[in-house]
Coordinates of C-alpha atoms (C1' of nucleotides) in Angstrom, one line a residue:
Chain A
M821 CA -58.9 55.1 15.7
A822 CA -56.2 53.1 13.8
W823 CA -52.7 54.2 14.5
R824 CA -51.4 53.0 11.2
G825 CA -50.1 56.1 9.5
A826 CA -49.6 58.0 12.7
L827 CA -46.2 59.6 12.7
A828 CA -45.4 57.8 16.0
E829 CA -46.8 54.5 14.6
F830 CA -43.6 52.5 15.1
L831 CA -43.0 53.8 18.6
I832 CA -46.5 53.1 19.6
R833 CA -46.3 49.6 18.3
K834 CA -43.1 49.0 20.1
L835 CA -44.4 50.3 23.4
E836 CA -47.4 48.2 23.1
H837 CA -45.2 45.1 23.5
F838 CA -44.8 46.3 27.0
T839 CA -48.2 47.7 28.0
S840 CA -51.3 48.7 26.2
L841 CA -51.7 52.4 25.8
S842 CA -54.9 54.4 25.9
N843 CA -56.0 56.4 22.9
D844 CA -55.2 59.5 24.8
D845 CA -51.6 58.3 25.3
K846 CA -51.2 57.5 21.7
H847 CA -52.7 60.8 20.7
A848 CA -50.3 62.6 22.9
L849 CA -47.3 60.7 21.4
D850 CA -48.4 61.4 17.9
Q851 CA -48.9 65.1 18.6
A852 CA -45.5 65.3 20.2
S853 CA -44.0 63.8 17.0
R854 CA -45.6 66.4 14.8
Q855 CA -44.1 69.4 16.4
R856 CA -40.9 69.4 14.5
T857 CA -39.8 66.8 12.0
R858 CA -36.6 66.7 10.1
R859 CA -35.4 64.8 7.1
I860 CA -31.7 63.8 6.9
R861 CA -30.1 62.2 3.9
S862 CA -28.3 58.9 3.8
R863 CA -24.8 58.6 5.5
D864 CA -25.0 62.0 7.1
D865 CA -24.5 63.2 10.7
I866 CA -27.4 64.0 13.0
V867 CA -25.4 64.8 16.1
H868 CA -21.6 65.2 16.6
E869 CA -19.5 64.2 19.5
G870 CA -18.9 67.4 21.5
D871 CA -22.2 68.9 20.6
L872 CA -24.5 70.4 23.3
P873 CA -27.2 67.7 23.8
Q874 CA -30.6 68.7 22.6
G875 CA -34.1 67.4 23.2
V876 CA -35.2 63.9 22.3
N877 CA -35.1 62.5 18.8
L878 CA -37.6 60.0 17.6
I879 CA -36.7 58.0 14.5
L880 CA -39.8 58.0 12.4
D881 CA -38.4 56.3 9.4
G882 CA -35.0 54.9 8.2
W883 CA -32.0 53.7 10.1
A884 CA -29.4 55.6 12.1
C885 CA -26.6 54.6 14.3
R886 CA -24.5 55.8 17.2
Y887 CA -20.8 55.6 16.7
K888 CA -17.5 56.7 18.0
T889 CA -14.3 57.3 16.1
L890 CA -10.8 56.8 17.5
E891 CA -8.0 59.2 16.6
D892 CA -6.5 56.9 14.1
G893 CA -9.7 56.4 12.2
R894 CA -11.0 53.2 13.7
R895 CA -14.7 53.4 14.1
Q896 CA -17.1 51.5 16.3
I897 CA -20.8 51.5 15.7
I898 CA -22.3 51.4 19.2
A899 CA -26.0 51.0 18.5
Y900 CA -28.6 51.0 15.7
L901 CA -31.5 53.3 15.9
L902 CA -34.5 51.9 14.0
P903 CA -38.0 53.3 13.4
G904 CA -39.7 53.8 16.7
D905 CA -36.5 54.2 18.6
L906 CA -36.0 57.2 20.8
C907 CA -32.5 58.7 21.2
D908 CA -31.5 60.0 24.5
Q909 CA -34.6 60.6 26.6
N910 CA -32.6 62.6 29.1
V911 CA -29.3 63.6 27.5
S912 CA -30.0 67.2 28.0
V913 CA -28.8 66.7 31.5
L914 CA -25.3 66.2 30.2
R915 CA -23.0 69.0 29.1
E916 CA -21.8 67.5 25.9
M917 CA -22.3 64.5 23.7
D918 CA -19.7 61.8 24.1
H919 CA -20.4 60.2 20.7
S920 CA -22.0 60.9 17.4
I921 CA -25.2 59.8 15.7
G922 CA -25.3 59.4 11.9
T923 CA -27.7 58.1 9.4
V924 CA -27.4 54.8 7.6
T925 CA -30.3 55.4 5.2
A926 CA -32.3 58.6 4.7
V927 CA -34.0 59.3 8.0
T928 CA -37.1 61.2 9.1
L929 CA -37.0 62.1 12.7
A930 CA -39.2 64.0 15.1
E931 CA -37.5 66.4 17.5
I932 CA -39.4 66.4 20.7
P933 CA -38.6 69.3 22.9
T934 CA -37.6 68.6 26.4
E935 CA -40.6 70.4 27.7
T936 CA -43.0 68.3 25.6
M937 CA -41.3 65.2 27.0
R938 CA -41.9 66.4 30.5
Q939 CA -45.5 67.0 29.8
L940 CA -45.9 63.6 28.2
T941 CA -44.4 61.8 31.2
S942 CA -46.0 63.8 33.9
G943 CA -49.5 63.7 32.5
H944 CA -49.6 60.0 31.4
A945 CA -48.5 57.5 34.0
R946 CA -48.8 54.5 31.7
L947 CA -46.9 56.2 28.9
S948 CA -44.2 57.3 31.3
Q949 CA -43.7 53.7 32.4
A950 CA -43.6 52.6 28.8
L951 CA -40.9 55.2 28.0
C952 CA -38.9 54.1 30.9
W953 CA -39.2 50.5 29.6
E954 CA -37.9 51.6 26.2
S955 CA -34.8 53.2 27.7
L956 CA -34.2 50.1 29.9
V957 CA -34.4 47.9 26.8
A958 CA -31.9 50.2 25.0
A959 CA -29.5 49.7 27.9
A960 CA -30.1 46.0 27.8
I961 CA -29.2 45.9 24.1
Q962 CA -26.0 47.8 24.8
R963 CA -25.1 45.2 27.5
E964 CA -25.8 42.3 25.1
W965 CA -23.5 43.9 22.5
T966 CA -20.8 43.9 25.1
V967 CA -21.4 40.1 25.5
N968 CA -21.6 39.6 21.8
I969 CA -18.4 41.3 20.9
G970 CA -16.5 40.1 24.0
Q971 CA -17.4 36.4 23.9
R972 CA -18.7 35.2 20.7
T973 CA -17.0 33.9 17.5
A974 CA -17.3 35.8 14.3
F975 CA -20.0 33.4 13.1
E976 CA -22.0 33.8 16.3
R977 CA -21.5 37.6 16.5
L978 CA -22.8 38.2 13.0
G979 CA -25.7 35.8 13.4
H980 CA -26.6 37.3 16.7
L981 CA -26.6 40.8 15.2
L982 CA -28.9 39.6 12.4
C983 CA -31.3 38.0 14.8
E984 CA -31.5 41.1 16.9
L985 CA -32.1 43.4 14.0
Y986 CA -34.7 41.1 12.6
V987 CA -36.6 40.7 15.9
R988 CA -36.5 44.4 16.6
L989 CA -37.8 45.2 13.2
R990 CA -40.5 42.6 13.6
A991 CA -41.5 44.2 16.8
V992 CA -42.4 47.4 15.0
G993 CA -44.0 45.6 12.0
L994 CA -41.2 46.1 9.6
T995 CA -40.7 42.5 8.5
Q996 CA -42.5 40.5 5.8
G997 CA -42.5 36.9 6.7
N998 CA -38.9 36.0 7.4
T999 CA -37.5 38.8 5.4
C1000 CA -36.5 42.3 6.4
E1001 CA -34.4 45.2 5.0
L1002 CA -30.8 45.3 5.9
P1003 CA -29.4 48.6 4.5
L1004 CA -25.9 48.1 5.9
T1005 CA -22.7 47.7 3.9
Q1006 CA -20.3 45.0 5.0
A1007 CA -18.0 47.7 6.2
E1008 CA -20.6 49.0 8.5
I1009 CA -21.3 45.5 9.8
A1010 CA -17.6 45.1 10.4
D1011 CA -17.5 48.3 12.4
T1012 CA -20.4 47.0 14.4
I1013 CA -19.1 43.7 15.5
G1014 CA -15.4 44.5 15.6
L1015 CA -14.3 42.4 12.6
S1016 CA -12.5 43.3 9.4
V1017 CA -14.6 43.7 6.2
V1018 CA -12.9 40.7 4.7
H1019 CA -13.8 38.5 7.6
V1020 CA -17.4 39.7 7.6
N1021 CA -17.6 38.7 4.0
R1022 CA -16.2 35.2 4.8
T1023 CA -18.6 34.8 7.7
L1024 CA -21.6 35.9 5.6
Q1025 CA -20.7 33.3 3.0
E1026 CA -20.6 30.7 5.8
L1027 CA -24.1 31.7 7.1
R1028 CA -25.3 31.5 3.5
S1029 CA -23.7 28.2 2.8
V1030 CA -25.2 26.5 5.7
G1031 CA -28.6 27.7 4.5
L1032 CA -29.4 29.9 7.5
I1033 CA -29.8 33.2 5.6
S1034 CA -30.0 34.9 2.3
L1035 CA -28.7 38.4 1.8
R1036 CA -29.0 40.1 -1.5
G1037 CA -29.3 43.7 -2.4
R1038 CA -30.4 45.2 0.9
E1039 CA -32.8 42.4 1.7
L1040 CA -32.1 39.8 4.5
T1041 CA -34.0 36.6 4.7
I1042 CA -33.6 34.3 7.7
H1043 CA -34.6 30.9 6.5
R1044 CA -34.8 29.2 9.9
L1045 CA -34.9 31.6 12.7
E1046 CA -35.1 29.0 15.4
A1047 CA -32.1 27.2 14.0
L1048 CA -30.1 30.5 13.7
Q1049 CA -31.0 31.5 17.2
R1050 CA -29.7 28.2 18.5
A1051 CA -26.6 28.2 16.4
V1052 CA -25.5 31.6 17.7
Q1053 CA -27.0 31.4 21.2
F1054 CA -29.4 34.3 20.6
N1055 CA -31.8 34.5 23.6
P1056 CA -34.2 37.4 23.0
N1057 CA -35.0 37.8 26.6
Y1058 CA -32.9 41.0 26.8
L1059 CA -35.3 42.7 24.4
H1060 CA -38.1 42.3 27.0
L1061 CA -40.8 41.9 24.4
G1062 CA -42.8 39.6 26.5
R1063 CA -43.4 36.0 25.6
E1064 CA -39.7 35.9 24.7
G1065 CA -40.0 38.1 21.6
R1066 CA -41.0 35.1 19.6
H1067 CA -44.4 34.3 18.2
L1068 CA -45.2 38.0 17.7
D1069 CA -47.0 38.2 14.5
S1070 CA -45.4 40.4 12.0
N1071 CA -47.6 42.0 9.3
E1072 CA -48.3 39.4 6.8
A1073 CA -46.4 39.4 3.5
Chain B
M346 CA -22.1 68.8 58.5
A347 CA -19.4 66.7 57.1
W348 CA -20.5 63.8 55.0
R349 CA -17.5 61.7 55.5
G350 CA -18.8 58.6 57.2
A351 CA -22.3 59.0 55.9
L352 CA -23.4 55.7 54.5
A353 CA -24.1 57.4 51.1
E354 CA -20.7 59.1 51.3
F355 CA -19.4 57.7 48.0
L356 CA -22.6 58.3 46.1
I357 CA -22.7 61.9 47.4
R358 CA -19.2 62.5 46.3
K359 CA -19.8 61.1 42.9
L360 CA -23.0 63.2 42.4
E361 CA -21.2 66.3 43.4
H362 CA -19.0 66.0 40.4
F363 CA -22.1 66.9 38.5
T364 CA -23.9 69.4 40.7
S365 CA -23.6 70.6 44.3
L366 CA -26.3 69.1 46.5
S367 CA -28.0 70.8 49.4
N368 CA -27.6 69.5 52.9
D369 CA -31.2 68.5 52.6
D370 CA -30.5 66.4 49.5
K371 CA -27.6 64.7 51.2
H372 CA -29.5 64.0 54.3
A373 CA -32.3 62.5 52.3
L374 CA -29.8 60.3 50.4
D375 CA -28.2 59.2 53.6
Q376 CA -31.5 58.3 55.2
A377 CA -32.6 56.3 52.2
S378 CA -29.4 54.3 52.4
R379 CA -30.0 53.4 56.0
Q380 CA -33.3 51.8 55.6
R381 CA -32.0 48.4 54.7
T382 CA -28.4 47.4 54.3
R383 CA -27.0 44.0 53.5
R384 CA -23.6 42.4 53.6
I385 CA -22.7 39.9 50.9
R386 CA -19.5 37.9 50.9
S387 CA -16.9 37.8 48.3
R388 CA -17.6 36.1 44.9
D389 CA -21.3 35.6 45.7
D390 CA -24.4 36.5 43.7
I391 CA -26.6 39.4 44.5
V392 CA -29.1 39.0 41.7
H393 CA -29.7 36.2 39.3
E394 CA -30.7 36.3 35.7
G395 CA -34.4 35.5 35.6
D396 CA -35.1 37.0 39.0
L397 CA -37.9 39.4 39.4
P398 CA -36.3 42.9 39.6
Q399 CA -36.4 44.5 43.0
G400 CA -35.8 48.1 44.2
V401 CA -32.6 49.9 43.8
N402 CA -29.3 48.7 45.2
L403 CA -26.6 51.2 46.2
I404 CA -23.1 49.9 46.6
L405 CA -21.8 51.3 49.9
D406 CA -18.6 49.4 50.0
G407 CA -16.7 46.8 47.9
W408 CA -16.8 45.8 44.3
A409 CA -19.5 44.0 42.4
C410 CA -20.1 43.3 38.7
R411 CA -22.8 42.6 36.2
Y412 CA -22.2 39.5 34.1
K413 CA -23.8 37.2 31.7
T414 CA -23.0 33.5 31.1
L415 CA -23.5 31.7 27.9
E416 CA -24.7 28.1 27.8
D417 CA -21.2 26.7 27.3
G418 CA -19.8 28.5 30.2
R419 CA -18.2 31.5 28.5
R420 CA -18.8 34.5 30.7
Q421 CA -18.7 38.2 30.0
I422 CA -18.4 40.8 32.7
I423 CA -20.6 43.6 31.6
A424 CA -19.9 46.3 34.1
Y425 CA -18.2 47.0 37.4
L426 CA -20.2 48.4 40.3
L427 CA -18.0 50.4 42.6
P428 CA -18.8 52.2 45.9
G429 CA -21.3 54.9 45.2
D430 CA -22.8 53.1 42.2
L431 CA -26.5 52.6 41.9
C432 CA -27.7 49.5 40.2
D433 CA -30.8 49.8 38.2
Q434 CA -32.7 52.8 39.2
N435 CA -35.8 51.7 37.3
V436 CA -35.5 48.0 36.6
S437 CA -38.6 47.2 38.6
V438 CA -40.4 48.2 35.4
L439 CA -39.1 45.0 33.8
R440 CA -40.5 41.6 34.3
E441 CA -37.3 39.8 34.8
M442 CA -33.6 40.4 35.0
D443 CA -31.7 39.6 31.8
H444 CA -28.3 39.3 33.6
S445 CA -26.8 38.6 37.0
I446 CA -25.0 40.7 39.5
G447 CA -22.3 39.2 41.6
T448 CA -19.7 40.4 44.1
V449 CA -16.0 40.6 43.5
T450 CA -15.0 41.5 47.0
A451 CA -17.3 41.4 50.1
V452 CA -19.9 44.1 49.5
T453 CA -22.1 46.2 51.7
L454 CA -25.1 47.5 49.9
A455 CA -28.2 49.5 50.7
E456 CA -31.5 48.4 49.3
I457 CA -33.5 51.4 48.6
P458 CA -37.2 50.6 48.1
T459 CA -38.9 51.8 44.9
E460 CA -41.2 54.0 46.9
T461 CA -38.3 55.7 48.7
M462 CA -36.7 56.4 45.4
R463 CA -39.8 58.0 44.1
Q464 CA -39.9 60.3 47.1
L465 CA -36.3 61.2 46.7
T466 CA -36.7 62.2 43.1
S467 CA -40.1 63.9 43.4
G468 CA -39.2 66.0 46.4
H469 CA -35.6 67.0 45.3
A470 CA -35.3 68.5 41.9
R471 CA -31.5 68.9 42.1
L472 CA -31.0 65.4 43.4
S473 CA -33.3 64.0 40.8
Q474 CA -31.2 65.5 38.1
A475 CA -28.1 64.2 39.7
L476 CA -29.5 60.7 39.7
C477 CA -30.5 61.0 36.1
W478 CA -26.9 62.1 35.4
E479 CA -25.6 59.0 37.2
S480 CA -27.7 56.7 35.0
L481 CA -26.7 58.5 31.9
V482 CA -23.0 58.1 32.8
A483 CA -23.6 54.4 33.5
A484 CA -25.0 54.1 29.9
A485 CA -22.0 56.0 28.5
I486 CA -19.6 53.6 30.2
Q487 CA -21.4 50.7 28.7
R488 CA -21.1 52.3 25.3
E489 CA -17.4 52.9 25.8
W490 CA -16.9 49.3 26.7
T491 CA -18.4 48.4 23.4
V492 CA -15.8 50.6 21.7
N493 CA -13.1 49.2 23.9
I494 CA -13.7 45.6 23.1
G495 CA -14.7 46.1 19.5
Q496 CA -11.8 48.3 18.3
R497 CA -8.9 48.2 20.6
T498 CA -5.8 45.9 20.8
A499 CA -5.2 43.8 23.9
F500 CA -2.8 46.4 25.2
E501 CA -5.1 49.3 24.7
R502 CA -8.1 47.4 26.1
L503 CA -6.4 46.5 29.3
G504 CA -4.9 49.9 29.7
H505 CA -8.2 51.6 29.0
L506 CA -9.9 49.5 31.6
L507 CA -7.3 50.3 34.2
C508 CA -7.6 54.0 33.4
E509 CA -11.4 53.9 33.8
L510 CA -11.4 52.1 37.1
Y511 CA -8.7 54.4 38.5
V512 CA -10.5 57.5 37.4
R513 CA -13.9 56.3 38.7
L514 CA -12.3 55.3 42.1
R515 CA -10.6 58.7 42.2
A516 CA -14.0 60.4 41.7
V517 CA -15.2 58.9 44.9
G518 CA -12.0 59.4 46.8
L519 CA -10.8 55.8 46.8
T520 CA -7.3 56.5 45.4
Q521 CA -4.2 57.3 47.3
G522 CA -1.9 59.3 45.0
N523 CA -1.6 57.3 41.8
T524 CA -2.5 54.0 43.5
C525 CA -5.8 52.2 44.0
E526 CA -7.1 48.8 44.8
L527 CA -7.7 46.3 42.0
P528 CA -9.3 43.3 43.6
L529 CA -9.7 41.4 40.3
T530 CA -8.1 38.2 39.3
Q531 CA -6.6 37.9 35.8
A532 CA -9.4 35.6 35.0
E533 CA -11.9 38.2 35.8
I534 CA -10.0 40.8 33.8
A535 CA -10.0 38.4 30.9
D536 CA -13.8 37.9 31.1
T537 CA -14.1 41.7 31.1
I538 CA -12.2 42.6 28.0
G539 CA -12.8 39.5 26.0
L540 CA -9.3 38.0 26.1
S541 CA -7.9 34.7 27.4
V542 CA -6.2 34.6 30.8
V543 CA -2.9 33.9 29.3
H544 CA -3.0 36.8 27.1
V545 CA -4.1 39.1 29.9
N546 CA -1.0 38.0 31.7
R547 CA 1.2 38.7 28.7
T548 CA -0.4 42.1 28.3
L549 CA 0.0 42.9 31.9
Q550 CA 3.7 42.1 31.7
E551 CA 3.9 44.4 28.8
L552 CA 2.3 47.3 30.6
R553 CA 4.7 46.7 33.5
S554 CA 7.8 46.4 31.3
V555 CA 7.2 49.8 29.7
G556 CA 6.9 51.3 33.1
L557 CA 3.3 52.4 32.9
I558 CA 1.9 50.4 35.8
S559 CA 2.7 48.3 38.8
L560 CA 0.3 45.6 40.0
R561 CA 1.1 43.6 43.0
G562 CA -1.2 41.9 45.4
R563 CA -4.4 43.7 44.9
E564 CA -2.8 47.1 44.5
L565 CA -2.6 49.0 41.2
T566 CA -0.2 51.9 40.6
I567 CA -0.4 54.0 37.5
H568 CA 3.0 55.6 37.2
R569 CA 2.3 58.0 34.5
L570 CA -1.5 58.5 34.0
E571 CA -1.2 61.0 31.2
A572 CA 1.2 58.7 29.3
L573 CA -1.1 55.7 29.8
Q574 CA -4.1 57.7 28.7
R575 CA -2.3 58.6 25.5
A576 CA -1.0 55.2 24.9
V577 CA -4.4 53.6 25.0
Q578 CA -6.5 56.4 23.7
F579 CA -8.4 56.9 27.0
N580 CA -10.5 60.0 26.8
P581 CA -12.4 60.5 30.0
N582 CA -15.1 62.7 28.5
Y583 CA -17.6 59.8 28.6
L584 CA -17.4 59.8 32.4
H585 CA -18.8 63.3 32.4
L586 CA -17.0 64.3 35.5
G587 CA -16.6 67.9 34.3
R588 CA -13.2 69.4 33.5
E589 CA -12.4 66.2 31.7
G590 CA -12.3 64.1 34.8
R591 CA -8.7 65.1 35.4
H592 CA -7.3 67.4 38.1
L593 CA -9.9 66.1 40.5
D594 CA -8.1 66.0 43.8
S595 CA -8.1 62.7 45.4
N596 CA -7.7 62.3 49.1
E597 CA -4.1 62.7 49.9
A598 CA -2.0 59.7 50.7
Chain C
dA913 C1' 4.7 25.7 59.9
dT914 C1' 2.1 22.5 56.5
dA915 C1' -0.9 21.0 53.3
dG916 C1' -4.3 22.4 49.9
dT917 C1' -6.1 25.5 46.6
dT918 C1' -6.1 29.5 43.9
dT919 C1' -3.8 32.5 41.2
dC920 C1' 0.1 33.8 38.4
dG921 C1' 3.7 33.1 35.1
dT922 C1' 5.8 31.0 30.9
dA923 C1' 6.6 28.1 26.9
dA924 C1' 5.3 25.7 22.7
dC925 C1' 2.1 25.3 19.6
dA926 C1' -2.6 26.1 17.1
dT927 C1' -5.9 29.0 14.8
dA928 C1' -9.1 32.6 14.1
dA929 C1' -9.0 36.8 12.3
dG930 C1' -6.4 40.8 10.0
dT931 C1' -4.0 42.7 5.8
dT932 C1' -3.1 43.7 1.2
dA933 C1' -4.3 43.6 -3.1
dA934 C1' -6.6 42.3 -7.3
dT935 C1' -11.0 41.1 -9.6
dT936 C1' -15.9 41.1 -10.1
dT937 C1' -20.4 42.7 -9.4
dC938 C1' -23.7 46.0 -8.5
dG939 C1' -26.2 50.4 -8.4
dC940 C1' -26.5 54.8 -10.3
dC941 C1' -26.3 58.7 -13.4
dC942 C1' -25.9 61.2 -17.8
Chain D
dG351 C1' -27.4 51.6 -22.3
dG352 C1' -22.7 52.5 -21.3
dG353 C1' -19.5 54.1 -17.9
dC354 C1' -18.2 55.1 -13.2
dG355 C1' -17.5 54.5 -8.3
dA356 C1' -18.8 51.9 -4.5
dA357 C1' -19.4 47.6 -2.6
dA358 C1' -18.6 42.7 -2.6
dT359 C1' -15.7 38.7 -3.3
dT360 C1' -11.6 36.0 -3.3
dA361 C1' -6.8 34.6 -2.7
dA362 C1' -2.3 34.6 -0.4
dC363 C1' 0.0 35.6 3.3
dT364 C1' 0.7 37.6 8.2
dT365 C1' -0.2 38.1 13.0
dA366 C1' -2.6 38.6 17.2
dT367 C1' -4.6 36.0 20.3
dG368 C1' -6.2 31.3 22.0
dT369 C1' -5.0 26.6 23.9
dT370 C1' -2.8 23.3 26.5
dA371 C1' 0.2 22.3 29.9
dC372 C1' 3.2 22.6 33.7
dG373 C1' 5.6 24.8 37.5
dA374 C1' 6.1 28.6 40.9
dA375 C1' 4.1 31.8 44.0
dA376 C1' 0.7 33.4 47.0
dC377 C1' -3.0 32.8 49.9
dT378 C1' -6.2 30.0 53.4
dA379 C1' -7.2 27.2 56.7
dT380 C1' -5.8 23.9 60.0

DNA sequence: ATAGTTTCGTAACATAAGTTAATTTCGCCC
DNA sequence: GGGCGAAATTAACTTATGTTACGAAACTAT
């Protein structure tokens, strides 16, 4: 059976970078994704800080983000949730959410009940490992963001973010050649890498003028990925995609 | 039985902020900590980026940190590991470490084999939940660091870090009144919050001059915790210590 | 104690990034 | 297809933070 078109398609593709799943595993994942799906419109909230944590959300389509707002309005985007990403495999252990999750684009998500998750992991050793891997990778990404914001220059920070998003999208088959969608406004990028909008704009101009990227409409093209990686010290090892995350064929354009 | 003096003392204390453990749970934890302990001297590496991940490490005593180094020598400290902290409950799923772990002070740690961990979690539902909570809190801390470095001013960043370390130490009984150890050099603080050493020094002077803290030798005193929290927008909810992480009695001085 | 080595403290100066504000371009809706 | 609001762009100016450098203090080891 081809898993193109399965609701859990992107998640399955992602997990297969770590291990190959049996048809049974994939079927179970897909079933779990069908129990309850929800459509949320663009720039809307999925979960609020202070909420009681619910079961697991799987992003089926669209972009979301975790974010936190300070009292005076400053906002930090803490993570991007792309198709195939699971939010919070175990949060229900906590008493309340310490941050919010909002959409960037319109999003379709599957709400997988805690009980279904339990069944998935107890009955499928391989799958259970793969899900564990997925949450370790999410943690590794969060660590890398700390490094990115803490140590890198504006140019490197922005380039690094673009590399990461591109490679993550490629890992789930959402790139065409060296192009992918980038539905973020410059204000959102600014809140992601801790810069002002104006400086994001300047830095974007710089990345363009040295010929490393194009960004028009909501479409990003990375002209020379290798060069960009070098220029911004992007080492994809933290994504744990095997074989360094490079040379993974994307779906052809 | 009193668990003062148990090797896993600090871990037990920490977990009990989340749930109360049975004597059986505590005994199992303590036994697991006794299997293999190791002593590492100050400013030495425990784990190197690129290493094959091993079983779980539990910090029994002393301070360690996760860090990452860029090619040109810039370094970011990604997390502090304090007594009672577990490193990497499931890393063995990954093929290689994407960052290093080094000591700040001399450290005693327990290496808990993967198999022992499995037994711990499968035989003790309560404990298993508590360990899950501990890893969710670690992730929440990492997210908060992203916010801290991304959005806050130097003054807030540093104050926030000090609040966090103080509250975490208090949660395991390692404070005396409003004082705790802070065995970090200013260079290490700088690499933690993404500032230069000089600016850390300036900012420290500022925190002192407004009477919020004292820091001499390796001893930190927070004179007015509430005031400091307000001044730097430190909201301890992300530590999920129940009751907001305040009013937890520390061991008396 | 003494010498050597970190760490801390400060000053003078340099610069990356923030702010404000005005203009242009883009995407969308009637 | 014109008008409206959001997003992007640019310029001029400000500021927080970085850099370099040097001396003082605090540890460490003999």
